[in-house]
Short mmCIF file of the C-alpha atoms (twelve columns), coordinates in Angstrom:
data_MODEL
# 
_entry.id   MODEL 
# 
loop_
_atom_site.group_PDB 
_atom_site.id 
_atom_site.type_symbol 
_atom_site.label_atom_id 
_atom_site.label_alt_id 
_atom_site.label_comp_id 
_atom_site.label_asym_id 
_atom_site.label_seq_id 
_atom_site.Cartn_x 
_atom_site.Cartn_y 
_atom_site.Cartn_z 
_atom_site.pdbx_PDB_model_num 
ATOM 1   C CA . MET A 1   0.029   -0.080 -0.084  1 
ATOM 2   C CA . ILE A 2   1.556   3.271  -1.033  1 
ATOM 3   C CA . VAL A 3   0.339   6.304  0.741   1 
ATOM 4   C CA . ARG A 4   0.916   9.671  -0.826  1 
ATOM 5   C CA . GLU A 5   1.597   13.100 0.865   1 
ATOM 6   C CA . ILE A 6   -1.359  15.131 -0.175  1 
ATOM 7   C CA . ASN A 7   -2.072  18.609 1.185   1 
ATOM 8   C CA . TYR A 8   -5.914  18.595 1.342   1 
ATOM 9   C CA . ILE A 9   -6.412  22.373 0.951   1 
ATOM 10  C CA . LYS A 10  -3.867  22.863 -1.752  1 
ATOM 11  C CA . HIS A 11  -5.297  19.784 -3.717  1 
ATOM 12  C CA . LEU A 12  -8.830  21.283 -3.387  1 
ATOM 13  C CA . ASN A 13  -7.676  24.777 -4.460  1 
ATOM 14  C CA . GLY A 14  -5.794  23.234 -7.467  1 
ATOM 15  C CA . ILE A 15  -8.701  21.136 -8.583  1 
ATOM 16  C CA . PHE A 16  -11.287 24.001 -8.293  1 
ATOM 17  C CA . GLU A 17  -8.912  26.057 -10.480 1 
ATOM 18  C CA . GLN A 18  -8.792  23.296 -12.886 1 
ATOM 19  C CA . PHE A 19  -12.647 23.044 -12.757 1 
ATOM 20  C CA . SER A 20  -12.994 26.716 -13.522 1 
ATOM 21  C CA . LYS A 21  -11.104 26.265 -16.751 1 
ATOM 22  C CA . ASP A 22  -12.865 23.210 -17.947 1 
ATOM 23  C CA . ASN A 23  -16.156 24.002 -19.707 1 
ATOM 24  C CA . ARG A 24  -16.999 20.311 -20.207 1 
ATOM 25  C CA . LEU A 25  -17.833 19.768 -16.665 1 
ATOM 26  C CA . ASN A 26  -21.339 20.221 -15.120 1 
ATOM 27  C CA . PRO A 27  -22.351 20.342 -11.342 1 
ATOM 28  C CA . THR A 28  -22.777 16.416 -11.340 1 
ATOM 29  C CA . HIS A 29  -19.185 15.877 -12.465 1 
ATOM 30  C CA . ILE A 30  -17.843 18.244 -9.776  1 
ATOM 31  C CA . SER A 31  -20.135 16.631 -7.156  1 
ATOM 32  C CA . LEU A 32  -18.893 13.136 -8.269  1 
ATOM 33  C CA . TYR A 33  -15.278 14.194 -8.052  1 
ATOM 34  C CA . ILE A 34  -15.576 15.822 -4.594  1 
ATOM 35  C CA . ALA A 35  -17.358 12.579 -3.303  1 
ATOM 36  C CA . LEU A 36  -14.421 10.358 -4.757  1 
ATOM 37  C CA . PHE A 37  -11.921 12.903 -3.216  1 
ATOM 38  C CA . GLN A 38  -13.673 12.252 0.257   1 
ATOM 39  C CA . CYS A 39  -13.382 8.505  -0.408  1 
ATOM 40  C CA . TRP A 40  -9.656  9.052  -1.227  1 
ATOM 41  C CA . ASN A 41  -9.202  11.051 1.902   1 
ATOM 42  C CA . ASN A 42  -10.971 8.254  4.040   1 
ATOM 43  C CA . ASN A 43  -8.493  5.831  2.351   1 
ATOM 44  C CA . TYR A 44  -5.531  7.961  3.673   1 
ATOM 45  C CA . PHE A 45  -4.625  9.069  0.088   1 
ATOM 46  C CA . GLN A 46  -3.590  5.544  -1.096  1 
ATOM 47  C CA . GLU A 47  -2.352  5.511  -4.673  1 
ATOM 48  C CA . GLU A 48  -5.183  3.311  -5.716  1 
ATOM 49  C CA . PHE A 49  -8.421  2.364  -3.721  1 
ATOM 50  C CA . PHE A 50  -11.680 0.576  -4.237  1 
ATOM 51  C CA . ILE A 51  -15.124 2.193  -3.980  1 
ATOM 52  C CA . ASN A 52  -18.602 1.253  -3.492  1 
ATOM 53  C CA . ARG A 53  -21.021 2.704  -6.228  1 
ATOM 54  C CA . GLN A 54  -23.952 3.098  -3.894  1 
ATOM 55  C CA . GLU A 55  -21.802 4.860  -1.287  1 
ATOM 56  C CA . VAL A 56  -20.353 7.252  -3.819  1 
ATOM 57  C CA . MET A 57  -23.661 7.908  -5.477  1 
ATOM 58  C CA . CYS A 58  -25.082 8.825  -2.013  1 
ATOM 59  C CA . LEU A 59  -22.160 11.095 -1.243  1 
ATOM 60  C CA . SER A 60  -22.358 12.881 -4.458  1 
ATOM 61  C CA . LYS A 61  -26.153 12.949 -4.441  1 
ATOM 62  C CA . ILE A 62  -26.462 11.260 -7.905  1 
ATOM 63  C CA . GLY A 63  -29.743 9.299  -8.036  1 
ATOM 64  C CA . SER A 64  -29.291 7.567  -11.455 1 
ATOM 65  C CA . THR A 65  -26.744 4.712  -12.148 1 
ATOM 66  C CA . ALA A 66  -26.572 5.836  -15.717 1 
ATOM 67  C CA . THR A 67  -25.641 9.363  -14.885 1 
ATOM 68  C CA . TYR A 68  -23.065 8.104  -12.335 1 
ATOM 69  C CA . HIS A 69  -21.354 5.798  -14.905 1 
ATOM 70  C CA . LYS A 70  -21.558 8.590  -17.719 1 
ATOM 71  C CA . CYS A 71  -19.729 11.121 -15.268 1 
ATOM 72  C CA . ILE A 72  -17.217 8.746  -13.693 1 
ATOM 73  C CA . LYS A 73  -16.185 7.555  -17.263 1 
ATOM 74  C CA . ALA A 74  -16.062 11.234 -18.408 1 
ATOM 75  C CA . LEU A 75  -13.765 12.232 -15.465 1 
ATOM 76  C CA . GLY A 76  -11.495 9.302  -16.458 1 
ATOM 77  C CA . ALA A 77  -11.398 10.197 -20.015 1 
ATOM 78  C CA . TRP A 78  -10.722 13.911 -19.258 1 
ATOM 79  C CA . GLY A 79  -7.780  13.061 -16.979 1 
ATOM 80  C CA . TYR A 80  -9.120  13.794 -13.523 1 
ATOM 81  C CA . LEU A 81  -8.803  10.231 -12.415 1 
ATOM 82  C CA . MET A 82  -8.225  6.724  -13.459 1 
ATOM 83  C CA . TYR A 83  -11.264 4.414  -13.278 1 
ATOM 84  C CA . LYS A 84  -11.147 0.580  -13.567 1 
ATOM 85  C CA . PRO A 85  -14.719 -0.877 -13.228 1 
ATOM 86  C CA . SER A 86  -14.665 -4.253 -11.636 1 
ATOM 87  C CA . HIS A 87  -18.151 -5.621 -12.755 1 
ATOM 88  C CA . ASN A 88  -18.123 -7.414 -9.365  1 
ATOM 89  C CA . PRO A 89  -20.566 -5.964 -6.901  1 
ATOM 90  C CA . PHE A 90  -18.630 -7.591 -4.015  1 
ATOM 91  C CA . LYS A 91  -15.191 -6.077 -4.966  1 
ATOM 92  C CA . GLY A 92  -15.954 -2.499 -6.078  1 
ATOM 93  C CA . SER A 93  -14.312 -0.431 -8.768  1 
ATOM 94  C CA . GLN A 94  -10.775 0.699  -8.578  1 
ATOM 95  C CA . ILE A 95  -9.846  4.409  -8.490  1 
ATOM 96  C CA . ARG A 96  -6.562  6.205  -8.886  1 
ATOM 97  C CA . MET A 97  -6.717  9.942  -8.125  1 
ATOM 98  C CA . PHE A 98  -4.184  12.308 -9.487  1 
ATOM 99  C CA . ASN A 99  -2.576  15.166 -7.472  1 
ATOM 100 C CA . PHE A 100 -3.771  18.681 -8.543  1 
ATOM 101 C CA . GLU A 101 -1.760  20.646 -6.086  1 
ATOM 102 C CA . PRO A 102 -0.253  23.690 -7.702  1 
ATOM 103 C CA . SER A 103 3.606   23.626 -8.023  1 
ATOM 104 C CA . THR A 104 5.561   24.915 -5.122  1 
ATOM 105 C CA . GLU A 105 8.119   26.415 -7.323  1 
ATOM 106 C CA . GLN A 106 8.228   30.240 -7.788  1 
ATOM 107 C CA . ALA A 107 7.478   31.189 -11.308 1 
ATOM 108 C CA . VAL A 108 10.097  33.532 -12.801 1 
ATOM 109 C CA . ASN A 109 9.265   35.928 -15.493 1 
ATOM 110 C CA . ASN A 110 12.333  36.440 -17.792 1 
ATOM 111 C CA . SER A 111 10.786  38.683 -20.113 1 
ATOM 112 C CA . HIS A 112 12.155  42.324 -19.444 1 
ATOM 113 C CA . THR A 113 11.949  45.615 -21.151 1 
ATOM 114 C CA . LYS A 114 14.875  47.862 -21.878 1 
ATOM 115 C CA . ASN A 115 14.567  49.367 -18.327 1 
ATOM 116 C CA . GLN A 116 14.738  45.793 -16.763 1 
ATOM 117 C CA . THR A 117 11.186  46.037 -15.594 1 
ATOM 118 C CA . SER A 118 8.595   43.307 -16.115 1 
ATOM 119 C CA . VAL A 119 5.965   43.695 -18.898 1 
ATOM 120 C CA . LYS A 120 3.452   41.746 -16.688 1 
ATOM 121 C CA . GLN A 121 1.067   43.120 -14.144 1 
ATOM 122 C CA . ALA A 122 2.222   43.592 -10.689 1 
ATOM 123 C CA . LEU A 123 0.577   41.388 -8.161  1 
ATOM 124 C CA . ILE A 124 -0.878  42.769 -5.119  1 
ATOM 125 C CA . PRO A 125 -1.532  40.429 -2.076  1 
ATOM 126 C CA . ILE A 126 -5.344  39.802 -1.610  1 
ATOM 127 C CA . ASN A 127 -5.039  40.791 1.999   1 
ATOM 128 C CA . LYS A 128 -4.341  44.522 0.786   1 
ATOM 129 C CA . HIS A 129 -7.646  44.579 -0.891  1 
ATOM 130 C CA . LYS A 130 -9.433  43.057 2.014   1 
ATOM 131 C CA . GLN A 131 -7.957  45.647 4.340   1 
ATOM 132 C CA . THR A 132 -9.101  48.491 2.047   1 
ATOM 133 C CA . ILE A 133 -12.615 47.198 1.874   1 
ATOM 134 C CA . GLU A 134 -12.848 46.612 5.670   1 
ATOM 135 C CA . ASN A 135 -11.502 50.172 6.339   1 
ATOM 136 C CA . PHE A 136 -14.136 51.451 3.948   1 
ATOM 137 C CA . LYS A 137 -16.934 49.722 5.634   1 
ATOM 138 C CA . ASN A 138 -15.750 50.669 9.189   1 
ATOM 139 C CA . ASN A 139 -15.520 54.319 7.977   1 
ATOM 140 C CA . ASN A 140 -19.093 54.237 6.653   1 
ATOM 141 C CA . LYS A 141 -20.311 52.576 9.758   1 
ATOM 142 C CA . GLN A 142 -18.754 55.312 11.969  1 
ATOM 143 C CA . GLN A 143 -20.168 58.009 9.858   1 
ATOM 144 C CA . ILE A 144 -23.627 56.528 10.120  1 
ATOM 145 C CA . PHE A 145 -23.230 56.186 13.922  1 
ATOM 146 C CA . ASP A 146 -22.117 59.721 14.124  1 
ATOM 147 C CA . LYS A 147 -25.062 61.108 12.077  1 
ATOM 148 C CA . SER A 148 -27.639 59.050 14.222  1 
ATOM 149 C CA . ASN A 149 -29.402 60.880 16.956  1 
ATOM 150 C CA . PHE A 150 -30.202 58.396 19.835  1 
ATOM 151 C CA . ASN A 151 -32.009 61.193 21.894  1 
ATOM 152 C CA . THR A 152 -35.167 61.081 19.704  1 
ATOM 153 C CA . THR A 153 -37.865 58.464 19.195  1 
ATOM 154 C CA . LYS A 154 -39.264 57.406 15.915  1 
ATOM 155 C CA . ASN A 155 -41.921 60.039 15.978  1 
ATOM 156 C CA . GLY A 156 -39.360 62.816 16.728  1 
ATOM 157 C CA . ASP A 157 -40.142 63.267 20.426  1 
ATOM 158 C CA . LYS A 158 -37.116 63.982 22.691  1 
ATOM 159 C CA . ILE A 159 -36.125 61.406 25.293  1 
ATOM 160 C CA . SER A 160 -36.008 63.133 28.611  1 
ATOM 161 C CA . GLU A 161 -33.571 60.907 30.473  1 
ATOM 162 C CA . VAL A 162 -31.129 58.285 29.307  1 
ATOM 163 C CA . VAL A 163 -30.943 55.626 32.134  1 
ATOM 164 C CA . HIS A 164 -27.704 53.612 32.270  1 
ATOM 165 C CA . PHE A 165 -27.506 50.199 33.661  1 
ATOM 166 C CA . GLN A 166 -31.163 49.822 33.942  1 
ATOM 167 C CA . ASP A 167 -32.252 46.366 35.438  1 
ATOM 168 C CA . ASN A 168 -34.790 45.433 32.658  1 
ATOM 169 C CA . LEU A 169 -34.798 41.762 33.741  1 
ATOM 170 C CA . LYS A 170 -35.454 42.750 37.377  1 
ATOM 171 C CA . THR A 171 -32.613 40.530 38.750  1 
ATOM 172 C CA . THR A 172 -32.345 42.509 42.061  1 
ATOM 173 C CA . SER A 173 -32.838 40.692 45.239  1 
ATOM 174 C CA . GLU A 174 -36.039 42.731 45.791  1 
ATOM 175 C CA . LYS A 175 -37.891 41.080 42.952  1 
ATOM 176 C CA . ASN A 176 -41.560 40.247 43.540  1 
ATOM 177 C CA . TYR A 177 -41.899 36.460 42.487  1 
ATOM 178 C CA . ASN A 178 -45.714 36.901 42.451  1 
ATOM 179 C CA . GLU A 179 -45.422 39.126 39.218  1 
ATOM 180 C CA . PRO A 180 -45.918 37.493 35.920  1 
ATOM 181 C CA . LEU A 181 -42.812 36.971 33.836  1 
# 
């Protein structure tokens, strides 16, 4: 039994990137692949493992055996996995999943202009954009908060007194237990 080192998150990121580029896939193919990936994970990422059709159909929410067979054969033909049907209900079909983790090597762009600058777009970390959006949202919330007037009611009447730390739940020791809740 050969067990491969697979990074769960990196593999899923890589396969979803591949899915986004492949126009042949429909949601049933993706659902089936994810179900098979889960079976692979349950088998500790062995190089090859056996599956139970009914279990995989249940995991992938595929109700038709014809759809299941069509999709698993298509995934095999398109290079997402290797599928060997067993035609034996007691043995199960054999599956071999491929690693779709993106490469860990740094891509180097050797195309430079006369000034030794890259002709490609500079990449900005996604965190920079998230921080900018969050700052924008927080500033808007602060402005809305500053503009709001908490000393008036809905109909415009002024509130005479603001009571801090009011005991609305009547949790004091002087509570009358004969009062309704």
